mmCIF file of C-alpha atoms in Angstrom:
data_model
loop_
_atom_site.group_PDB
_atom_site.id
_atom_site.type_symbol
_atom_site.label_atom_id
_atom_site.label_comp_id
_atom_site.label_asym_id
_atom_site.label_seq_id
_atom_site.Cartn_x
_atom_site.Cartn_y
_atom_site.Cartn_z
ATOM 1 C CA MET A 1358 -48.027 126.126 31.329
ATOM 2 C CA ARG A 1359 -49.499 125.247 27.937
ATOM 3 C CA ARG A 1360 -50.363 121.609 27.233
ATOM 4 C CA ALA A 1361 -49.455 119.917 23.943
ATOM 5 C CA SER A 1362 -48.599 116.426 22.738
ATOM 6 C CA THR A 1363 -46.417 114.630 20.224
ATOM 7 C CA THR A 1364 -45.750 111.079 19.075
ATOM 8 C CA VAL A 1365 -42.783 109.342 20.684
ATOM 9 C CA ARG A 1366 -41.883 105.714 19.983
ATOM 10 C CA GLY A 1367 -45.322 105.106 18.501
ATOM 11 C CA GLY A 1368 -47.333 106.529 21.410
ATOM 12 C CA ARG A 1369 -48.735 109.921 22.330
ATOM 13 C CA LEU A 1370 -46.688 111.842 24.863
ATOM 14 C CA ALA A 1371 -48.197 114.826 26.666
ATOM 15 C CA TYR A 1372 -46.008 117.724 27.700
ATOM 16 C CA TRP A 1373 -46.392 121.167 29.207
ATOM 17 C CA ARG A 1374 -44.482 124.128 27.890
ATOM 18 C CA LEU A 1375 -43.729 127.496 29.437
ATOM 19 C CA ASP A 1376 -42.314 129.926 26.876
ATOM 20 C CA ARG A 1377 -40.705 132.990 28.409
ATOM 21 C CA GLY A 1378 -38.835 134.139 25.325
ATOM 22 C CA ALA A 1379 -35.549 133.103 26.907
ATOM 23 C CA ASP A 1380 -32.458 131.834 25.108
ATOM 24 C CA ALA A 1381 -32.201 128.756 27.331
ATOM 25 C CA THR A 1382 -34.652 125.847 27.699
ATOM 26 C CA VAL A 1383 -34.908 123.577 30.731
ATOM 27 C CA LEU A 1384 -36.339 120.094 30.171
ATOM 28 C CA MET A 1385 -37.615 118.557 33.422
ATOM 29 C CA LEU A 1386 -38.395 114.860 34.054
ATOM 30 C CA HIS A 1387 -40.549 113.779 37.002
ATOM 31 C CA GLY A 1388 -40.173 110.759 39.271
ATOM 32 C CA MET A 1389 -41.853 107.362 39.476
ATOM 33 C CA GLY A 1390 -45.577 107.459 40.165
ATOM 34 C CA GLY A 1391 -45.666 111.185 39.419
ATOM 35 C CA ASP A 1392 -46.473 113.465 36.520
ATOM 36 C CA HIS A 1393 -45.588 116.968 35.359
ATOM 37 C CA ARG A 1394 -47.494 118.593 38.236
ATOM 38 C CA GLY A 1395 -44.918 117.421 40.762
ATOM 39 C CA LEU A 1396 -42.351 119.763 39.167
ATOM 40 C CA ALA A 1397 -44.687 122.706 38.541
ATOM 41 C CA GLU A 1398 -43.421 124.758 41.494
ATOM 42 C CA LEU A 1399 -39.805 124.129 40.533
ATOM 43 C CA ALA A 1400 -40.546 125.118 36.927
ATOM 44 C CA ALA A 1401 -42.181 128.355 38.077
ATOM 45 C CA ALA A 1402 -39.158 129.158 40.239
ATOM 46 C CA VAL A 1403 -36.704 129.084 37.316
ATOM 47 C CA PRO A 1404 -37.805 132.324 35.592
ATOM 48 C CA GLU A 1405 -34.694 132.792 33.464
ATOM 49 C CA ALA A 1406 -35.531 129.949 31.054
ATOM 50 C CA ASN A 1407 -38.229 128.390 28.936
ATOM 51 C CA VAL A 1408 -39.430 125.136 30.498
ATOM 52 C CA VAL A 1409 -40.734 121.862 29.033
ATOM 53 C CA VAL A 1410 -42.139 119.225 31.409
ATOM 54 C CA PRO A 1411 -43.512 115.987 29.897
ATOM 55 C CA ASP A 1412 -45.516 113.228 31.485
ATOM 56 C CA LEU A 1413 -43.134 110.304 31.031
ATOM 57 C CA PRO A 1414 -44.476 107.412 28.915
ATOM 58 C CA GLY A 1415 -46.909 105.378 31.006
ATOM 59 C CA TYR A 1416 -47.568 108.223 33.456
ATOM 60 C CA GLY A 1417 -50.145 111.000 33.617
ATOM 61 C CA GLU A 1418 -51.618 111.655 30.189
ATOM 62 C CA SER A 1419 -48.857 109.906 28.213
ATOM 63 C CA GLU A 1420 -49.289 106.467 26.666
ATOM 64 C CA PRO A 1421 -46.969 103.625 27.701
ATOM 65 C CA LEU A 1422 -44.033 102.633 25.541
ATOM 66 C CA PRO A 1423 -44.812 99.731 23.183
ATOM 67 C CA GLY A 1424 -41.744 97.855 24.408
ATOM 68 C CA ALA A 1425 -40.137 97.480 27.802
ATOM 69 C CA HIS A 1426 -39.915 100.544 30.050
ATOM 70 C CA THR A 1427 -36.176 100.365 30.671
ATOM 71 C CA LEU A 1428 -34.124 103.413 31.572
ATOM 72 C CA THR A 1429 -32.473 103.141 28.169
ATOM 73 C CA ALA A 1430 -35.840 103.096 26.389
ATOM 74 C CA TYR A 1431 -36.953 106.157 28.352
ATOM 75 C CA ALA A 1432 -33.663 107.918 27.576
ATOM 76 C CA ASP A 1433 -34.136 107.295 23.862
ATOM 77 C CA ALA A 1434 -37.770 108.463 24.052
ATOM 78 C CA ILE A 1435 -36.579 111.760 25.533
ATOM 79 C CA ALA A 1436 -34.147 112.095 22.627
ATOM 80 C CA ASP A 1437 -37.126 111.748 20.279
ATOM 81 C CA LEU A 1438 -39.031 114.376 22.259
ATOM 82 C CA ARG A 1439 -36.148 116.821 21.994
ATOM 83 C CA ALA A 1440 -35.933 116.229 18.248
ATOM 84 C CA ASN A 1441 -39.695 116.513 17.724
ATOM 85 C CA LEU A 1442 -39.849 119.853 19.534
ATOM 86 C CA ASP A 1443 -36.599 121.084 17.963
ATOM 87 C CA LEU A 1444 -35.407 122.176 21.393
ATOM 88 C CA GLY A 1445 -31.749 122.444 20.499
ATOM 89 C CA PRO A 1446 -29.261 122.493 23.398
ATOM 90 C CA VAL A 1447 -31.135 122.126 26.708
ATOM 91 C CA HIS A 1448 -30.514 122.076 30.421
ATOM 92 C CA LEU A 1449 -31.780 118.647 31.505
ATOM 93 C CA VAL A 1450 -33.207 118.354 35.032
ATOM 94 C CA GLY A 1451 -34.530 115.063 36.416
ATOM 95 C CA HIS A 1452 -35.934 113.969 39.769
ATOM 96 C CA SER A 1453 -35.702 110.412 41.152
ATOM 97 C CA LEU A 1454 -36.678 108.118 38.243
ATOM 98 C CA GLY A 1455 -36.412 111.183 36.016
ATOM 99 C CA ALA A 1456 -32.871 111.757 37.279
ATOM 100 C CA SER A 1457 -31.867 108.179 36.506
ATOM 101 C CA ILE A 1458 -33.349 108.539 33.018
ATOM 102 C CA SER A 1459 -31.535 111.858 32.611
ATOM 103 C CA LEU A 1460 -28.221 110.259 33.509
ATOM 104 C CA VAL A 1461 -28.653 107.518 30.913
ATOM 105 C CA HIS A 1462 -29.883 110.063 28.363
ATOM 106 C CA ALA A 1463 -26.851 112.284 28.932
ATOM 107 C CA ALA A 1464 -24.527 109.333 28.390
ATOM 108 C CA ARG A 1465 -26.277 108.276 25.182
ATOM 109 C CA HIS A 1466 -27.432 111.634 23.757
ATOM 110 C CA GLY A 1467 -25.311 114.197 25.568
ATOM 111 C CA ALA A 1468 -23.942 116.097 22.585
ATOM 112 C CA GLY A 1469 -26.754 118.672 22.752
ATOM 113 C CA LEU A 1470 -26.885 119.185 26.522
ATOM 114 C CA ARG A 1471 -25.912 122.477 28.103
ATOM 115 C CA SER A 1472 -25.986 120.960 31.572
ATOM 116 C CA LEU A 1473 -27.301 118.040 33.598
ATOM 117 C CA THR A 1474 -29.034 118.318 36.983
ATOM 118 C CA LEU A 1475 -29.848 115.133 38.905
ATOM 119 C CA LEU A 1476 -32.179 115.610 41.877
ATOM 120 C CA ASN A 1477 -32.273 112.623 44.246
ATOM 121 C CA PRO A 1478 -30.947 110.217 41.565
ATOM 122 C CA VAL A 1479 -31.687 106.563 42.372
ATOM 123 C CA THR A 1480 -28.741 104.310 41.586
ATOM 124 C CA VAL A 1481 -28.170 102.097 44.636
ATOM 125 C CA ALA A 1482 -29.674 98.622 44.424
ATOM 126 C CA THR A 1483 -28.151 97.074 47.528
ATOM 127 C CA ASN A 1484 -29.452 98.991 50.559
ATOM 128 C CA PHE A 1485 -32.420 97.766 52.622
ATOM 129 C CA THR A 1486 -34.965 100.011 50.926
ATOM 130 C CA ALA A 1487 -33.811 98.932 47.462
ATOM 131 C CA VAL A 1488 -33.944 95.239 48.357
ATOM 132 C CA LEU A 1489 -37.414 95.658 49.846
ATOM 133 C CA GLY A 1490 -38.538 97.534 46.737
ATOM 134 C CA LYS A 1491 -37.185 94.839 44.461
ATOM 135 C CA LEU A 1492 -39.128 92.147 46.322
ATOM 136 C CA TYR A 1493 -42.254 94.304 46.246
ATOM 137 C CA PHE A 1494 -42.154 94.979 42.508
ATOM 138 C CA ARG A 1495 -41.153 91.423 41.630
ATOM 139 C CA ALA A 1496 -44.182 90.216 43.576
ATOM 140 C CA ALA A 1497 -46.331 92.681 41.627
ATOM 141 C CA ALA A 1498 -44.974 91.317 38.344
ATOM 142 C CA ARG A 1499 -46.270 87.850 39.224
ATOM 143 C CA LEU A 1500 -49.824 88.927 40.047
ATOM 144 C CA PRO A 1501 -52.807 89.057 37.643
ATOM 145 C CA VAL A 1502 -53.267 92.521 36.146
ATOM 146 C CA ALA A 1503 -56.286 93.433 38.300
ATOM 147 C CA LEU A 1504 -54.489 92.465 41.500
ATOM 148 C CA THR A 1505 -51.307 94.201 40.363
ATOM 149 C CA ARG A 1506 -53.046 97.564 40.224
ATOM 150 C CA PHE A 1507 -54.461 97.039 43.721
ATOM 151 C CA TRP A 1508 -51.027 95.921 44.957
ATOM 152 C CA LEU A 1509 -49.326 99.048 43.595
ATOM 153 C CA ALA A 1510 -52.042 101.692 43.457
ATOM 154 C CA SER A 1511 -54.547 101.081 46.251
ATOM 155 C CA LYS A 1512 -54.713 103.839 48.847
ATOM 156 C CA PRO A 1513 -53.032 101.716 51.564
ATOM 157 C CA ALA A 1514 -50.233 100.719 49.154
ATOM 158 C CA VAL A 1515 -49.571 104.317 48.101
ATOM 159 C CA TYR A 1516 -49.682 105.640 51.645
ATOM 160 C CA VAL A 1517 -47.268 102.951 52.903
ATOM 161 C CA SER A 1518 -44.901 103.654 49.982
ATOM 162 C CA ASP A 1519 -45.032 107.377 50.694
ATOM 163 C CA ALA A 1520 -44.139 106.741 54.317
ATOM 164 C CA PHE A 1521 -40.656 105.796 53.088
ATOM 165 C CA VAL A 1522 -40.132 109.047 51.184
ATOM 166 C CA ILE A 1523 -42.111 111.921 52.734
ATOM 167 C CA ALA A 1524 -39.920 113.984 55.047
ATOM 168 C CA THR A 1525 -41.806 117.273 55.388
ATOM 169 C CA ARG A 1526 -43.705 118.088 58.568
ATOM 170 C CA ASP A 1527 -45.981 120.520 56.719
ATOM 171 C CA ARG A 1528 -49.370 118.820 57.090
ATOM 172 C CA ALA A 1529 -50.939 120.531 54.099
ATOM 173 C CA ARG A 1530 -48.048 119.559 51.841
ATOM 174 C CA ARG A 1531 -48.009 115.989 53.159
ATOM 175 C CA ARG A 1532 -51.724 115.698 52.403
ATOM 176 C CA TRP A 1533 -51.227 117.149 48.912
ATOM 177 C CA ILE A 1534 -48.422 114.683 48.163
ATOM 178 C CA LEU A 1535 -50.477 111.710 49.377
ATOM 179 C CA GLU A 1536 -53.530 112.745 47.378
ATOM 180 C CA SER A 1537 -51.471 113.482 44.257
ATOM 181 C CA ASP A 1538 -49.605 110.186 44.442
ATOM 182 C CA TYR A 1539 -52.819 108.218 44.905
ATOM 183 C CA ARG A 1540 -54.319 109.890 41.824
ATOM 184 C CA ASN A 1541 -51.139 109.447 39.792
ATOM 185 C CA TYR A 1542 -50.658 105.775 40.676
ATOM 186 C CA ARG A 1543 -54.230 105.008 39.668
ATOM 187 C CA LEU A 1544 -53.566 106.498 36.222
ATOM 188 C CA ALA A 1545 -50.079 105.098 35.689
ATOM 189 C CA SER A 1546 -49.270 102.007 33.641
ATOM 190 C CA VAL A 1547 -48.593 99.179 36.101
ATOM 191 C CA ARG A 1548 -46.379 97.536 33.489
ATOM 192 C CA GLY A 1549 -44.441 100.768 33.128
ATOM 193 C CA MET A 1550 -43.956 101.130 36.882
ATOM 194 C CA ILE A 1551 -42.791 97.557 37.352
ATOM 195 C CA GLU A 1552 -40.450 97.531 34.358
ATOM 196 C CA SER A 1553 -38.911 100.919 35.104
ATOM 197 C CA PHE A 1554 -38.254 100.030 38.738
ATOM 198 C CA LEU A 1555 -36.688 96.660 37.944
ATOM 199 C CA SER A 1556 -34.580 98.331 35.246
ATOM 200 C CA TYR A 1557 -32.549 100.003 38.010
ATOM 201 C CA TYR A 1558 -30.918 96.661 38.731
ATOM 202 C CA ASP A 1559 -29.667 96.184 35.165
ATOM 203 C CA THR A 1560 -28.311 99.692 34.573
ATOM 204 C CA PRO A 1561 -24.537 100.380 34.839
ATOM 205 C CA PHE A 1562 -24.866 103.839 36.375
ATOM 206 C CA ASP A 1563 -21.145 104.282 37.055
ATOM 207 C CA GLN A 1564 -20.309 103.613 33.404
ATOM 208 C CA HIS A 1565 -22.950 106.080 32.240
ATOM 209 C CA ALA A 1566 -21.679 108.678 34.710
ATOM 210 C CA ALA A 1567 -18.130 108.395 33.406
ATOM 211 C CA ALA A 1568 -19.396 109.203 29.898
ATOM 212 C CA ILE A 1569 -20.962 112.548 30.915
ATOM 213 C CA GLY A 1570 -19.338 115.548 29.280
ATOM 214 C CA ALA A 1571 -21.760 118.321 30.252
ATOM 215 C CA PRO A 1572 -21.455 120.335 33.471
ATOM 216 C CA ALA A 1573 -23.372 118.375 36.125
ATOM 217 C CA LEU A 1574 -25.090 119.078 39.430
ATOM 218 C CA LEU A 1575 -26.182 116.275 41.757
ATOM 219 C CA LEU A 1576 -28.423 117.075 44.723
ATOM 220 C CA THR A 1577 -29.925 114.935 47.439
ATOM 221 C CA GLY A 1578 -31.234 115.407 50.969
ATOM 222 C CA ASP A 1579 -29.490 114.387 54.150
ATOM 223 C CA ARG A 1580 -32.708 112.512 55.078
ATOM 224 C CA ASP A 1581 -33.050 110.649 51.777
ATOM 225 C CA GLY A 1582 -33.040 106.867 52.238
ATOM 226 C CA ILE A 1583 -33.788 106.136 48.564
ATOM 227 C CA ALA A 1584 -30.963 108.240 47.105
ATOM 228 C CA PRO A 1585 -28.745 108.464 50.213
ATOM 229 C CA PRO A 1586 -25.958 111.063 50.339
ATOM 230 C CA LYS A 1587 -23.203 108.459 50.223
ATOM 231 C CA SER A 1588 -24.476 106.920 46.970
ATOM 232 C CA VAL A 1589 -25.136 110.277 45.306
ATOM 233 C CA SER A 1590 -21.756 111.721 46.273
ATOM 234 C CA GLU A 1591 -20.067 108.565 44.975
ATOM 235 C CA LEU A 1592 -22.018 108.881 41.712
ATOM 236 C CA ALA A 1593 -20.889 112.515 41.444
ATOM 237 C CA GLY A 1594 -17.322 111.286 41.805
ATOM 238 C CA HIS A 1595 -17.701 109.316 38.571
ATOM 239 C CA ILE A 1596 -18.787 112.413 36.597
ATOM 240 C CA PRO A 1597 -15.837 114.618 35.624
ATOM 241 C CA GLY A 1598 -16.008 117.904 37.550
ATOM 242 C CA ALA A 1599 -19.517 117.327 38.917
ATOM 243 C CA ARG A 1600 -20.922 119.515 41.667
ATOM 244 C CA TYR A 1601 -22.526 117.731 44.636
ATOM 245 C CA VAL A 1602 -25.028 119.401 46.991
ATOM 246 C CA GLU A 1603 -26.513 117.851 50.128
ATOM 247 C CA LEU A 1604 -29.615 119.737 51.250
ATOM 248 C CA PRO A 1605 -30.119 119.780 55.035
ATOM 249 C CA GLY A 1606 -33.533 118.588 56.199
ATOM 250 C CA ALA A 1607 -34.545 117.294 52.774
ATOM 251 C CA GLY A 1608 -35.743 113.801 51.907
ATOM 252 C CA HIS A 1609 -36.295 112.002 48.626
ATOM 253 C CA LEU A 1610 -38.998 114.401 47.464
ATOM 254 C CA ALA A 1611 -36.784 117.477 47.774
ATOM 255 C CA PRO A 1612 -38.109 119.398 44.711
ATOM 256 C CA VAL A 1613 -41.704 118.695 45.784
ATOM 257 C CA GLU A 1614 -41.325 119.389 49.504
ATOM 258 C CA LEU A 1615 -38.751 122.191 49.307
ATOM 259 C CA PRO A 1616 -39.178 123.668 45.804
ATOM 260 C CA ALA A 1617 -37.845 127.126 46.724
ATOM 261 C CA GLU A 1618 -34.657 125.758 48.298
ATOM 262 C CA VAL A 1619 -34.015 123.349 45.419
ATOM 263 C CA ALA A 1620 -34.778 126.068 42.865
ATOM 264 C CA ALA A 1621 -32.209 128.369 44.463
ATOM 265 C CA VAL A 1622 -29.497 125.733 44.024
ATOM 266 C CA VAL A 1623 -30.593 124.966 40.458
ATOM 267 C CA ARG A 1624 -30.749 128.647 39.463
ATOM 268 C CA ASP A 1625 -27.267 129.243 40.818
ATOM 269 C CA PHE A 1626 -25.958 126.266 38.862
ATOM 270 C CA LEU A 1627 -27.711 127.205 35.614
ATOM 271 C CA ALA A 1628 -26.422 130.771 35.871
ATOM 272 C CA GLY A 1629 -22.900 129.402 35.467
ATOM 273 C CA PRO A 1630 -22.443 125.644 35.837
ATOM 274 C CA THR A 1631 -19.275 124.988 37.768
ATOM 275 C CA ARG A 1632 -17.052 121.952 37.863
ATOM 276 C CA THR A 1633 -16.399 121.934 41.591
ATOM 277 C CA MET A 1634 -17.779 119.317 43.966
ATOM 278 C CA VAL A 1635 -19.217 120.989 47.084
ATOM 279 C CA THR A 1636 -21.836 120.441 49.781
ATOM 280 C CA ALA A 1637 -24.652 122.820 50.597
ATOM 281 C CA GLU A 1638 -22.516 124.296 53.369
ATOM 282 C CA GLY A 1639 -19.560 124.728 51.004
ATOM 283 C CA GLU A 1640 -17.454 122.040 52.645
#
């Protein structure tokens, strides 16, 4: 993919573009603590479309937002990116934090969306993992800046956090995820991470979902404790005609751990977005 950058909300935003000469463009948004590289395999596995994958503001090579890193602010920044690149109608695909941003973006700027794909969307703020995460990030917000980075981005902190989300038994892939996350967390804006995580608790996801007009696909794994099947299927129920897929054996990092399997579902959806809610087994 070819790297480029543009100015969004007063800061430089890096993005990677794969032009295949296709009529359709897929815009992909990565998750918290990640960057564009986490979606590279998924991007490569969608050969029927051009692909644009940015580093979200405050992550990778992109500068933080000047204001608060709320899901609404991110959603509006993505609207600016689409306008700057003159992308026209796009298929929007988001993972984890990127999925939550995509949902808010679709509710606020959905007129130009061909479809919306939410991979492991995080919306629940009441389960044990969410409560633990809230305490963890609130504690980080109270620490001096130097200690905050150690609290969030030290190797032990990253490895413990990953223990909650890594599901694959592939040792090489587990090692790659751990090493990538450690590198990414060290580069990420600690303010951006804290503000974006805490923004989950102030976002009316059900209201945003009800405002979606584009064909929508929601996917999660049956082993995902961050975006559990019950919460994702309930979210799908708020989106008119949404399709719901539960991927057996997958955890929260489904597009990173099982890119081929996720890509197959996404390709099928993009080939002709349906408005039928199903599971992976067609139940």
